[in-house]
Short mmCIF file of N, CA and C in Angstrom, two decimals:
data_model
loop_
_atom_site.label_atom_id
_atom_site.label_comp_id
_atom_site.label_asym_id
_atom_site.label_seq_id
_atom_site.Cartn_x
_atom_site.Cartn_y
_atom_site.Cartn_z
N TYR Z 1 -13.87 66.09 25.48
CA TYR Z 1 -14.68 67.01 25.56
C TYR Z 1 -13.71 67.98 26.30
N TYR Z 2 -13.52 68.93 25.69
CA TYR Z 2 -12.10 70.69 26.24
C TYR Z 2 -13.05 72.09 26.47
N ASP Z 3 -12.88 72.29 28.45
CA ASP Z 3 -13.47 73.54 28.99
C ASP Z 3 -13.26 74.60 28.12
N ALA Z 4 -11.94 74.22 27.01
CA ALA Z 4 -11.67 76.02 26.50
C ALA Z 4 -11.99 75.79 25.01
N PRO Z 5 -12.01 76.75 24.10
CA PRO Z 5 -11.10 76.39 22.78
C PRO Z 5 -10.05 75.55 22.59
N HIS Z 6 -9.94 74.41 21.53
CA HIS Z 6 -8.90 73.55 21.68
C HIS Z 6 -8.74 73.51 19.84
N VAL Z 7 -7.35 73.06 19.28
CA VAL Z 7 -7.34 72.86 17.54
C VAL Z 7 -6.79 71.68 17.55
N PHE Z 8 -8.15 71.15 17.05
CA PHE Z 8 -7.61 69.64 17.06
C PHE Z 8 -6.71 68.99 16.21
N GLU Z 9 -5.77 68.22 16.51
CA GLU Z 9 -4.76 67.60 16.00
C GLU Z 9 -5.02 66.79 14.90
N ARG Z 10 -4.90 66.49 13.91
CA ARG Z 10 -5.05 65.10 13.17
C ARG Z 10 -4.96 63.80 13.81
N GLY Z 11 -4.35 63.14 14.80
CA GLY Z 11 -4.79 62.31 15.61
C GLY Z 11 -5.55 61.94 16.25
N GLU Z 12 -5.83 62.92 16.45
CA GLU Z 12 -7.56 63.41 17.28
C GLU Z 12 -8.64 63.91 16.79
N ILE Z 13 -8.58 63.79 15.72
CA ILE Z 13 -9.32 64.07 14.24
C ILE Z 13 -9.50 62.57 13.81
N ASP Z 14 -9.00 61.95 13.38
CA ASP Z 14 -8.89 60.19 12.95
C ASP Z 14 -9.47 59.62 14.32
N ALA Z 15 -8.92 59.93 15.24
CA ALA Z 15 -9.74 58.64 16.29
C ALA Z 15 -10.70 59.01 16.10
N CYS Z 16 -11.59 60.63 15.89
CA CYS Z 16 -12.70 60.41 16.21
C CYS Z 16 -14.04 60.25 15.46
N THR Z 17 -13.22 60.34 14.28
CA THR Z 17 -13.88 60.05 12.90
C THR Z 17 -13.59 58.22 13.35
N ALA Z 18 -13.01 57.05 13.51
CA ALA Z 18 -12.98 56.20 13.77
C ALA Z 18 -13.74 56.22 14.65
N ILE Z 19 -14.07 56.38 15.72
CA ILE Z 19 -15.64 56.40 16.94
C ILE Z 19 -16.56 56.35 16.39
N ALA Z 20 -16.81 57.80 15.32
CA ALA Z 20 -18.17 57.63 14.78
C ALA Z 20 -18.37 57.09 13.87
N LYS Z 21 -17.62 56.47 12.93
CA LYS Z 21 -18.03 55.46 12.13
C LYS Z 21 -18.38 53.92 12.51
N GLN Z 22 -17.42 53.87 14.08
CA GLN Z 22 -17.90 52.41 14.66
C GLN Z 22 -19.27 52.25 15.10
N LEU Z 23 -20.38 53.47 15.73
CA LEU Z 23 -21.27 54.09 15.78
C LEU Z 23 -22.36 53.83 15.12
N GLY Z 24 -21.90 55.07 13.83
CA GLY Z 24 -22.79 54.44 12.53
C GLY Z 24 -22.72 53.16 12.02
N PHE Z 25 -21.88 52.06 12.28
CA PHE Z 25 -21.60 51.24 11.48
C PHE Z 25 -22.84 50.07 12.80
N GLY Z 26 -22.41 50.38 13.76
CA GLY Z 26 -23.35 49.75 15.13
C GLY Z 26 -24.75 49.93 15.22
N LEU Z 27 -25.00 51.71 14.86
CA LEU Z 27 -26.49 51.49 14.40
C LEU Z 27 -27.09 51.12 13.51
N GLU Z 28 -26.40 50.68 12.45
CA GLU Z 28 -27.13 50.11 10.71
C GLU Z 28 -27.11 49.26 11.13
N ARG Z 29 -26.27 47.73 11.79
CA ARG Z 29 -26.80 46.67 12.77
C ARG Z 29 -27.72 46.95 13.63
N LEU Z 30 -28.31 47.33 14.41
CA LEU Z 30 -28.94 46.99 14.79
C LEU Z 30 -30.69 47.48 14.33
N ARG Z 31 -30.90 48.47 13.69
CA ARG Z 31 -31.52 48.64 12.50
C ARG Z 31 -32.19 47.24 11.93
N ALA Z 32 -30.51 46.69 11.08
CA ALA Z 32 -31.26 44.93 10.28
C ALA Z 32 -31.02 44.71 10.77
N GLU Z 33 -31.21 44.14 12.17
CA GLU Z 33 -31.39 43.44 13.08
C GLU Z 33 -32.80 43.67 13.54
N GLU Z 34 -33.49 45.05 13.74
CA GLU Z 34 -35.06 44.95 14.41
C GLU Z 34 -35.82 44.40 13.25
N ASP Z 35 -35.39 45.12 11.62
CA ASP Z 35 -36.10 44.93 10.60
C ASP Z 35 -35.72 43.67 10.21
N THR Z 36 -35.10 42.58 10.38
CA THR Z 36 -35.27 41.21 10.42
C THR Z 36 -36.09 40.77 11.63
N ARG Z 37 -36.46 40.77 12.72
CA ARG Z 37 -37.32 40.47 14.11
C ARG Z 37 -38.57 40.60 13.31
N ARG Z 38 -38.39 42.36 12.53
CA ARG Z 38 -39.80 42.66 12.13
C ARG Z 38 -41.06 41.09 11.37
N LEU Z 39 -39.68 41.03 10.30
CA LEU Z 39 -39.89 40.52 8.98
C LEU Z 39 -40.45 39.02 9.56
N ALA Z 40 -39.66 38.67 10.88
CA ALA Z 40 -39.70 37.12 10.87
C ALA Z 40 -41.07 37.26 12.00
N SER Z 41 -41.38 37.94 12.20
CA SER Z 41 -42.49 38.34 13.74
C SER Z 41 -43.89 38.23 12.21
N ILE Z 42 -43.89 38.94 11.50
CA ILE Z 42 -44.98 38.50 10.25
C ILE Z 42 -45.08 37.10 9.77
N VAL Z 43 -43.93 36.87 9.31
CA VAL Z 43 -44.36 35.35 9.07
C VAL Z 43 -44.53 34.62 9.72
N ASP Z 44 -43.73 34.70 11.00
CA ASP Z 44 -45.20 33.52 11.74
C ASP Z 44 -46.48 33.65 12.36
N SER Z 45 -46.75 35.15 12.60
CA SER Z 45 -47.77 34.93 12.49
C SER Z 45 -49.44 34.94 11.77
N SER Z 46 -48.52 34.71 10.66
CA SER Z 46 -49.32 34.94 9.30
C SER Z 46 -50.18 33.78 8.74
N HIS Z 47 -51.55 34.02 8.59
CA HIS Z 47 -52.44 32.73 8.44
C HIS Z 47 -52.08 31.41 7.25
N ASP Z 48 -51.53 32.10 6.49
CA ASP Z 48 -50.77 31.46 5.42
C ASP Z 48 -49.74 30.73 5.60
N ALA Z 49 -49.75 29.60 4.89
CA ALA Z 49 -48.37 29.30 4.90
C ALA Z 49 -47.70 30.06 4.12
N ILE Z 50 -46.34 29.76 4.28
CA ILE Z 50 -44.54 30.60 4.89
C ILE Z 50 -43.98 29.60 4.35
N ILE Z 51 -42.98 29.26 2.96
CA ILE Z 51 -42.36 28.41 2.68
C ILE Z 51 -40.95 28.72 2.41
N SER Z 52 -39.82 28.33 2.67
CA SER Z 52 -38.73 28.19 1.20
C SER Z 52 -38.43 27.02 0.89
N LYS Z 53 -37.93 27.36 -0.12
CA LYS Z 53 -37.68 25.94 -0.69
C LYS Z 53 -36.20 26.46 -1.23
N SER Z 54 -35.43 25.13 -1.71
CA SER Z 54 -34.18 25.24 -2.46
C SER Z 54 -34.37 25.39 -3.79
N LEU Z 55 -34.02 25.55 -4.88
CA LEU Z 55 -34.00 24.91 -6.05
C LEU Z 55 -33.98 23.74 -6.72
N GLU Z 56 -33.92 22.80 -5.88
CA GLU Z 56 -33.54 21.36 -5.94
C GLU Z 56 -35.10 20.62 -5.23
N GLY Z 57 -35.98 22.03 -4.83
CA GLY Z 57 -37.55 21.32 -4.30
C GLY Z 57 -37.56 21.14 -2.84
N ILE Z 58 -36.21 21.46 -2.36
CA ILE Z 58 -36.02 20.97 -0.73
C ILE Z 58 -36.90 21.71 0.21
N ILE Z 59 -37.32 21.73 1.33
CA ILE Z 59 -38.14 22.50 1.97
C ILE Z 59 -37.09 23.16 2.90
N GLN Z 60 -36.96 24.77 3.22
CA GLN Z 60 -35.63 25.26 4.17
C GLN Z 60 -36.73 25.62 5.37
N THR Z 61 -37.79 25.75 4.92
CA THR Z 61 -38.29 26.71 5.97
C THR Z 61 -40.04 26.12 6.58
N TRP Z 62 -40.06 26.71 7.24
CA TRP Z 62 -41.69 26.10 7.75
C TRP Z 62 -42.27 27.31 8.70
N ASN Z 63 -43.45 28.45 8.53
CA ASN Z 63 -43.56 28.46 9.44
C ASN Z 63 -45.08 27.87 9.72
N PRO Z 64 -45.30 28.04 11.45
CA PRO Z 64 -46.82 28.15 12.05
C PRO Z 64 -47.92 27.79 11.28
N GLY Z 65 -47.71 29.17 9.88
CA GLY Z 65 -49.05 28.76 9.79
C GLY Z 65 -49.22 27.54 8.15
N ALA Z 66 -48.29 27.22 7.59
CA ALA Z 66 -47.58 25.80 7.12
C ALA Z 66 -48.34 24.75 7.70
N GLU Z 67 -47.93 24.82 9.36
CA GLU Z 67 -47.88 23.79 9.89
C GLU Z 67 -49.81 23.45 10.25
N ARG Z 68 -50.62 24.99 10.14
CA ARG Z 68 -52.09 24.61 10.77
C ARG Z 68 -52.66 24.49 9.49
N ILE Z 69 -52.21 24.56 8.19
CA ILE Z 69 -52.92 24.52 6.80
C ILE Z 69 -52.30 23.16 6.13
N PHE Z 70 -51.55 22.56 6.82
CA PHE Z 70 -50.72 21.02 5.89
C PHE Z 70 -50.98 20.28 7.31
N GLY Z 71 -50.46 20.56 8.86
CA GLY Z 71 -50.38 19.33 9.55
C GLY Z 71 -48.95 18.96 9.78
N TYR Z 72 -48.46 19.08 8.97
CA TYR Z 72 -46.82 18.70 9.75
C TYR Z 72 -46.29 19.84 10.28
N THR Z 73 -45.10 19.10 11.68
CA THR Z 73 -44.34 20.42 11.91
C THR Z 73 -42.75 20.87 11.54
N ALA Z 74 -42.71 21.53 11.43
CA ALA Z 74 -41.36 22.27 10.92
C ALA Z 74 -40.44 21.34 10.98
N ALA Z 75 -40.05 20.20 12.12
CA ALA Z 75 -39.40 19.58 12.51
C ALA Z 75 -39.64 17.94 12.01
N GLU Z 76 -40.81 17.37 11.39
CA GLU Z 76 -41.26 16.93 10.36
C GLU Z 76 -40.61 16.82 9.07
N ILE Z 77 -40.75 18.15 8.74
CA ILE Z 77 -41.30 18.09 6.93
C ILE Z 77 -39.79 19.42 6.18
N VAL Z 78 -38.91 19.75 7.14
CA VAL Z 78 -37.74 20.74 7.07
C VAL Z 78 -36.95 20.08 5.83
N GLY Z 79 -36.31 19.77 4.92
CA GLY Z 79 -35.44 18.46 4.28
C GLY Z 79 -36.28 17.88 3.60
N LYS Z 80 -37.09 17.34 3.31
CA LYS Z 80 -38.16 17.05 2.45
C LYS Z 80 -38.21 17.45 1.21
N PRO Z 81 -39.02 16.58 0.34
CA PRO Z 81 -39.42 17.47 -1.23
C PRO Z 81 -40.54 18.03 -0.47
N ILE Z 82 -40.65 19.26 -2.04
CA ILE Z 82 -41.65 19.95 -1.67
C ILE Z 82 -42.96 19.37 -1.97
N THR Z 83 -42.36 18.01 -2.96
CA THR Z 83 -43.40 16.91 -3.91
C THR Z 83 -44.73 16.49 -2.69
N ILE Z 84 -43.95 16.34 -1.06
CA ILE Z 84 -45.30 15.99 -0.04
C ILE Z 84 -45.82 16.35 0.27
N LEU Z 85 -46.03 17.33 -0.59
CA LEU Z 85 -47.07 18.01 -0.31
C LEU Z 85 -48.66 17.94 -1.33
N MET Z 86 -47.73 17.54 -2.52
CA MET Z 86 -48.71 17.27 -4.12
C MET Z 86 -49.53 15.86 -4.06
N PRO Z 87 -50.87 16.31 -4.47
CA PRO Z 87 -51.31 14.32 -4.77
C PRO Z 87 -49.97 13.62 -5.66
N PRO Z 88 -50.55 12.65 -5.97
CA PRO Z 88 -49.67 11.88 -7.43
C PRO Z 88 -49.98 12.73 -8.43
N GLU Z 89 -51.07 13.21 -8.85
CA GLU Z 89 -51.50 13.60 -10.56
C GLU Z 89 -50.86 15.07 -10.46
N ARG Z 90 -50.16 15.52 -9.20
CA ARG Z 90 -49.70 17.41 -9.24
C ARG Z 90 -48.29 17.15 -9.48
N ILE Z 91 -47.85 16.17 -8.94
CA ILE Z 91 -46.04 16.21 -9.17
C ILE Z 91 -45.98 16.74 -10.37
N ASN Z 92 -45.66 16.44 -11.50
CA ASN Z 92 -45.59 17.26 -13.05
C ASN Z 92 -45.51 18.55 -12.63
N GLU Z 93 -46.70 18.79 -11.76
CA GLU Z 93 -46.52 20.70 -11.58
C GLU Z 93 -44.53 21.14 -11.11
N GLU Z 94 -43.75 20.36 -10.26
CA GLU Z 94 -43.09 20.88 -9.86
C GLU Z 94 -41.89 21.38 -10.61
N PRO Z 95 -41.51 20.26 -11.60
CA PRO Z 95 -40.33 20.83 -12.47
C PRO Z 95 -40.70 22.34 -13.41
N GLY Z 96 -41.87 22.62 -13.72
CA GLY Z 96 -42.07 24.02 -13.97
C GLY Z 96 -42.22 24.84 -13.42
N ILE Z 97 -42.74 24.91 -12.50
CA ILE Z 97 -42.31 26.00 -10.94
C ILE Z 97 -40.68 26.22 -11.05
N LEU Z 98 -40.22 25.13 -10.70
CA LEU Z 98 -39.02 25.46 -10.68
C LEU Z 98 -38.04 25.87 -11.48
N ALA Z 99 -38.39 25.32 -13.10
CA ALA Z 99 -37.50 26.00 -14.17
C ALA Z 99 -38.62 28.05 -14.23
N ARG Z 100 -39.66 28.12 -13.99
CA ARG Z 100 -39.64 29.57 -13.75
C ARG Z 100 -39.34 30.12 -13.22
N LEU Z 101 -38.94 29.88 -11.86
CA LEU Z 101 -38.31 30.61 -10.44
C LEU Z 101 -36.65 30.84 -11.33
N ARG Z 102 -35.88 29.77 -11.61
CA ARG Z 102 -34.37 29.58 -11.80
C ARG Z 102 -34.69 31.06 -13.32
N SER Z 103 -35.45 31.06 -13.32
CA SER Z 103 -35.17 31.89 -14.65
C SER Z 103 -35.58 33.84 -14.30
N GLY Z 104 -35.84 33.64 -12.91
CA GLY Z 104 -36.30 34.91 -11.99
C GLY Z 104 -37.76 35.54 -12.14
N GLU Z 105 -38.81 34.25 -12.65
CA GLU Z 105 -40.43 34.71 -12.49
C GLU Z 105 -40.53 34.77 -11.14
N ARG Z 106 -41.85 35.26 -11.38
CA ARG Z 106 -42.68 35.28 -10.41
C ARG Z 106 -44.01 34.53 -9.84
N ILE Z 107 -44.82 33.79 -9.72
CA ILE Z 107 -45.79 32.62 -10.26
C ILE Z 107 -46.95 33.67 -9.17
N ASP Z 108 -47.75 34.57 -9.75
CA ASP Z 108 -48.50 35.17 -8.50
C ASP Z 108 -50.05 34.05 -8.85
N HIS Z 109 -50.56 33.78 -7.53
CA HIS Z 109 -52.08 33.03 -7.24
C HIS Z 109 -52.28 32.05 -8.13
N TYR Z 110 -51.57 31.04 -8.32
CA TYR Z 110 -52.15 29.94 -8.86
C TYR Z 110 -52.52 28.55 -8.63
N GLN Z 111 -53.49 28.83 -8.99
CA GLN Z 111 -54.76 27.61 -8.45
C GLN Z 111 -54.37 26.24 -8.14
N THR Z 112 -53.66 25.30 -7.31
CA THR Z 112 -53.94 24.24 -7.74
C THR Z 112 -54.37 23.61 -6.40
N ILE Z 113 -54.02 21.62 -6.12
CA ILE Z 113 -54.69 21.03 -5.08
C ILE Z 113 -53.19 20.11 -4.77
N ARG Z 114 -52.90 20.65 -3.16
CA ARG Z 114 -52.45 20.06 -2.71
C ARG Z 114 -52.55 18.90 -1.28
N ARG Z 115 -52.07 18.32 -0.82
CA ARG Z 115 -52.15 17.22 0.30
C ARG Z 115 -52.10 17.32 1.47
N ARG Z 116 -52.56 17.43 2.47
CA ARG Z 116 -52.18 17.45 4.14
C ARG Z 116 -51.58 16.09 4.04
N LYS Z 117 -51.19 16.13 5.74
CA LYS Z 117 -50.28 15.34 6.16
C LYS Z 117 -51.36 14.16 6.32
N ASP Z 118 -52.50 14.00 7.28
CA ASP Z 118 -53.58 12.94 7.11
C ASP Z 118 -53.91 12.46 5.89
N GLY Z 119 -53.99 12.88 4.12
CA GLY Z 119 -54.19 12.80 3.27
C GLY Z 119 -55.31 13.40 2.44
N THR Z 120 -55.46 14.60 3.13
CA THR Z 120 -56.88 15.39 2.77
C THR Z 120 -56.12 16.03 1.69
N LEU Z 121 -57.08 16.81 0.72
CA LEU Z 121 -56.72 17.20 -0.38
C LEU Z 121 -57.07 18.80 0.27
N LEU Z 122 -56.48 19.54 -0.51
CA LEU Z 122 -57.32 21.22 -0.33
C LEU Z 122 -56.63 21.74 -1.29
N ASP Z 123 -58.05 23.22 -1.67
CA ASP Z 123 -57.56 23.90 -2.96
C ASP Z 123 -56.50 24.70 -2.05
N VAL Z 124 -55.82 25.42 -2.60
CA VAL Z 124 -54.76 26.29 -2.89
C VAL Z 124 -54.74 27.35 -3.73
N SER Z 125 -53.89 28.66 -3.28
CA SER Z 125 -53.94 29.69 -4.44
C SER Z 125 -52.76 29.87 -3.64
N LEU Z 126 -51.21 30.07 -4.65
CA LEU Z 126 -50.12 29.59 -4.64
C LEU Z 126 -49.52 30.62 -5.13
N THR Z 127 -48.62 31.95 -4.27
CA THR Z 127 -47.74 32.54 -4.89
C THR Z 127 -46.07 32.20 -4.66
N VAL Z 128 -45.34 31.74 -6.17
CA VAL Z 128 -43.92 31.72 -5.52
C VAL Z 128 -42.96 32.62 -5.84
N SER Z 129 -42.00 32.60 -5.58
CA SER Z 129 -40.83 33.62 -5.51
C SER Z 129 -39.48 33.63 -5.66
N PRO Z 130 -38.75 33.35 -6.76
CA PRO Z 130 -37.55 33.71 -5.91
C PRO Z 130 -37.01 34.16 -5.23
N ILE Z 131 -35.62 33.68 -4.48
CA ILE Z 131 -35.25 34.59 -3.65
C ILE Z 131 -33.94 34.61 -4.14
N ARG Z 132 -33.24 35.94 -3.73
CA ARG Z 132 -31.54 35.81 -4.83
C ARG Z 132 -31.30 36.40 -3.40
N ASP Z 133 -29.53 35.68 -3.35
CA ASP Z 133 -28.44 36.63 -2.81
C ASP Z 133 -28.41 38.16 -2.69
N LYS Z 134 -27.42 38.18 -1.84
CA LYS Z 134 -26.58 40.41 -1.81
C LYS Z 134 -26.20 40.43 -3.74
N THR Z 135 -25.83 38.84 -4.27
CA THR Z 135 -25.52 39.29 -6.18
C THR Z 135 -26.73 39.35 -6.89
N GLY Z 136 -27.54 39.00 -6.00
CA GLY Z 136 -28.48 39.23 -7.78
C GLY Z 136 -28.85 37.82 -7.89
N ARG Z 137 -28.01 36.63 -7.56
CA ARG Z 137 -28.38 35.63 -7.69
C ARG Z 137 -29.42 34.81 -6.72
N ILE Z 138 -30.14 33.56 -7.76
CA ILE Z 138 -31.28 32.71 -7.17
C ILE Z 138 -31.01 31.90 -6.58
N VAL Z 139 -31.26 31.75 -5.46
CA VAL Z 139 -30.33 30.38 -4.68
C VAL Z 139 -31.23 29.91 -3.99
N ALA Z 140 -32.73 30.48 -3.86
CA ALA Z 140 -33.73 29.71 -3.58
C ALA Z 140 -35.44 30.21 -3.64
N ALA Z 141 -36.53 29.44 -3.60
CA ALA Z 141 -37.51 29.88 -3.73
C ALA Z 141 -38.72 30.05 -2.08
N SER Z 142 -40.01 31.50 -2.58
CA SER Z 142 -40.50 31.40 -1.02
C SER Z 142 -41.78 31.20 -1.80
N LYS Z 143 -42.85 30.22 -1.51
CA LYS Z 143 -44.10 29.81 -1.07
C LYS Z 143 -44.67 30.47 -0.08
N ILE Z 144 -45.80 31.19 -1.14
CA ILE Z 144 -47.06 31.67 -0.02
C ILE Z 144 -48.40 30.62 -0.68
N ALA Z 145 -48.73 30.05 -0.38
CA ALA Z 145 -50.36 29.13 0.16
C ALA Z 145 -50.95 29.43 0.97
N ARG Z 146 -52.49 29.35 0.21
CA ARG Z 146 -53.58 30.14 1.05
C ARG Z 146 -54.28 29.44 0.90
N ASP Z 147 -55.14 29.01 1.66
CA ASP Z 147 -56.55 27.24 1.78
C ASP Z 147 -57.08 28.53 1.40
N ILE Z 148 -58.26 27.55 0.14
CA ILE Z 148 -59.35 28.03 -0.47
C ILE Z 148 -60.20 27.42 -0.77
N SER Z 149 -60.08 26.37 0.14
CA SER Z 149 -61.07 24.98 -0.08
C SER Z 149 -62.13 25.96 0.12
N ALA Z 150 -63.04 26.82 1.21
CA ALA Z 150 -63.83 27.06 1.86
C ALA Z 150 -64.45 27.78 0.81
N GLN Z 151 -63.79 28.96 -0.43
CA GLN Z 151 -64.13 29.71 -1.27
C GLN Z 151 -64.66 28.54 -2.76
N LYS Z 152 -63.76 27.68 -2.70
CA LYS Z 152 -64.15 26.55 -3.53
C LYS Z 152 -65.41 25.77 -3.39
N ARG Z 153 -65.65 25.62 -2.84
CA ARG Z 153 -66.99 25.15 -1.80
C ARG Z 153 -68.09 25.61 -2.26
N ALA Z 154 -67.63 26.99 -1.56
CA ALA Z 154 -68.76 27.95 -1.55
C ALA Z 154 -69.44 27.82 -3.02
N GLU Z 155 -68.25 28.56 -4.15
CA GLU Z 155 -68.61 28.91 -5.29
C GLU Z 155 -68.95 27.51 -6.08
N GLU Z 156 -69.30 26.09 -5.78
CA GLU Z 156 -68.97 25.07 -6.07
C GLU Z 156 -71.31 24.93 -6.13
N ALA Z 157 -71.37 25.18 -4.09
CA ALA Z 157 -72.77 25.52 -3.97
C ALA Z 157 -73.42 26.65 -4.91
N LEU Z 158 -73.05 27.48 -5.07
CA LEU Z 158 -73.50 28.83 -5.84
C LEU Z 158 -73.99 27.93 -7.22
N ARG Z 159 -72.68 27.65 -8.01
CA ARG Z 159 -73.08 26.91 -9.41
C ARG Z 159 -74.20 25.47 -9.16
N GLU Z 160 -74.20 25.19 -8.33
CA GLU Z 160 -75.43 24.16 -7.72
C GLU Z 160 -76.86 24.82 -7.90
N SER Z 161 -76.77 25.93 -6.97
CA SER Z 161 -78.32 26.70 -6.77
C SER Z 161 -78.29 26.58 -7.97
N GLU Z 162 -77.63 27.62 -8.70
CA GLU Z 162 -78.22 28.36 -10.33
C GLU Z 162 -78.48 27.79 -11.31
N ARG Z 163 -77.76 26.15 -10.91
CA ARG Z 163 -78.27 24.99 -12.17
C ARG Z 163 -79.96 24.32 -11.53
N ARG Z 164 -79.96 24.44 -10.30
CA ARG Z 164 -81.22 24.18 -9.61
C ARG Z 164 -82.37 24.66 -10.12
N LEU Z 165 -82.04 26.27 -10.61
CA LEU Z 165 -83.29 27.40 -10.50
C LEU Z 165 -83.29 27.04 -12.81
N GLN Z 166 -82.11 26.90 -12.47
CA GLN Z 166 -83.07 26.26 -14.12
C GLN Z 166 -83.40 25.58 -14.64
N GLU Z 167 -83.28 24.76 -13.86
CA GLU Z 167 -84.56 23.44 -14.31
C GLU Z 167 -85.89 23.68 -14.28
#
């Protein structure tokens, strides 16, 4: 700050430019951190299971929705294979899912059956998407699972009612 008109010298201009750049970088970092916090809050508050897994099928992250749906805490399941959630007759689905992910494909609303910690089966709708690093290389997968068991039971009850009416 100068009280009177001032002609800035090259060194002063360079110093001001450096300070402005650092301020810009700091503001951008704060904005990115806020975006990250916002996304983490969305994942944590979701009623759906939001899981990430490696391209080898190992669970990397596990949100509270996954705990509610499947019964495992994050501490119990992170580091375990995703196939722990599959009934034995469904384990053959995983290699195909992983192959599609590696090719960059997103799998939308895939209906299947999964297994809770207590062994009970539930109907789920899965959306599976590749996770890319900053160079665009696929490094992992995100999986969103929605429990559709109640919907499936309602559909079955409706079919049963229709069948009875036709008798």
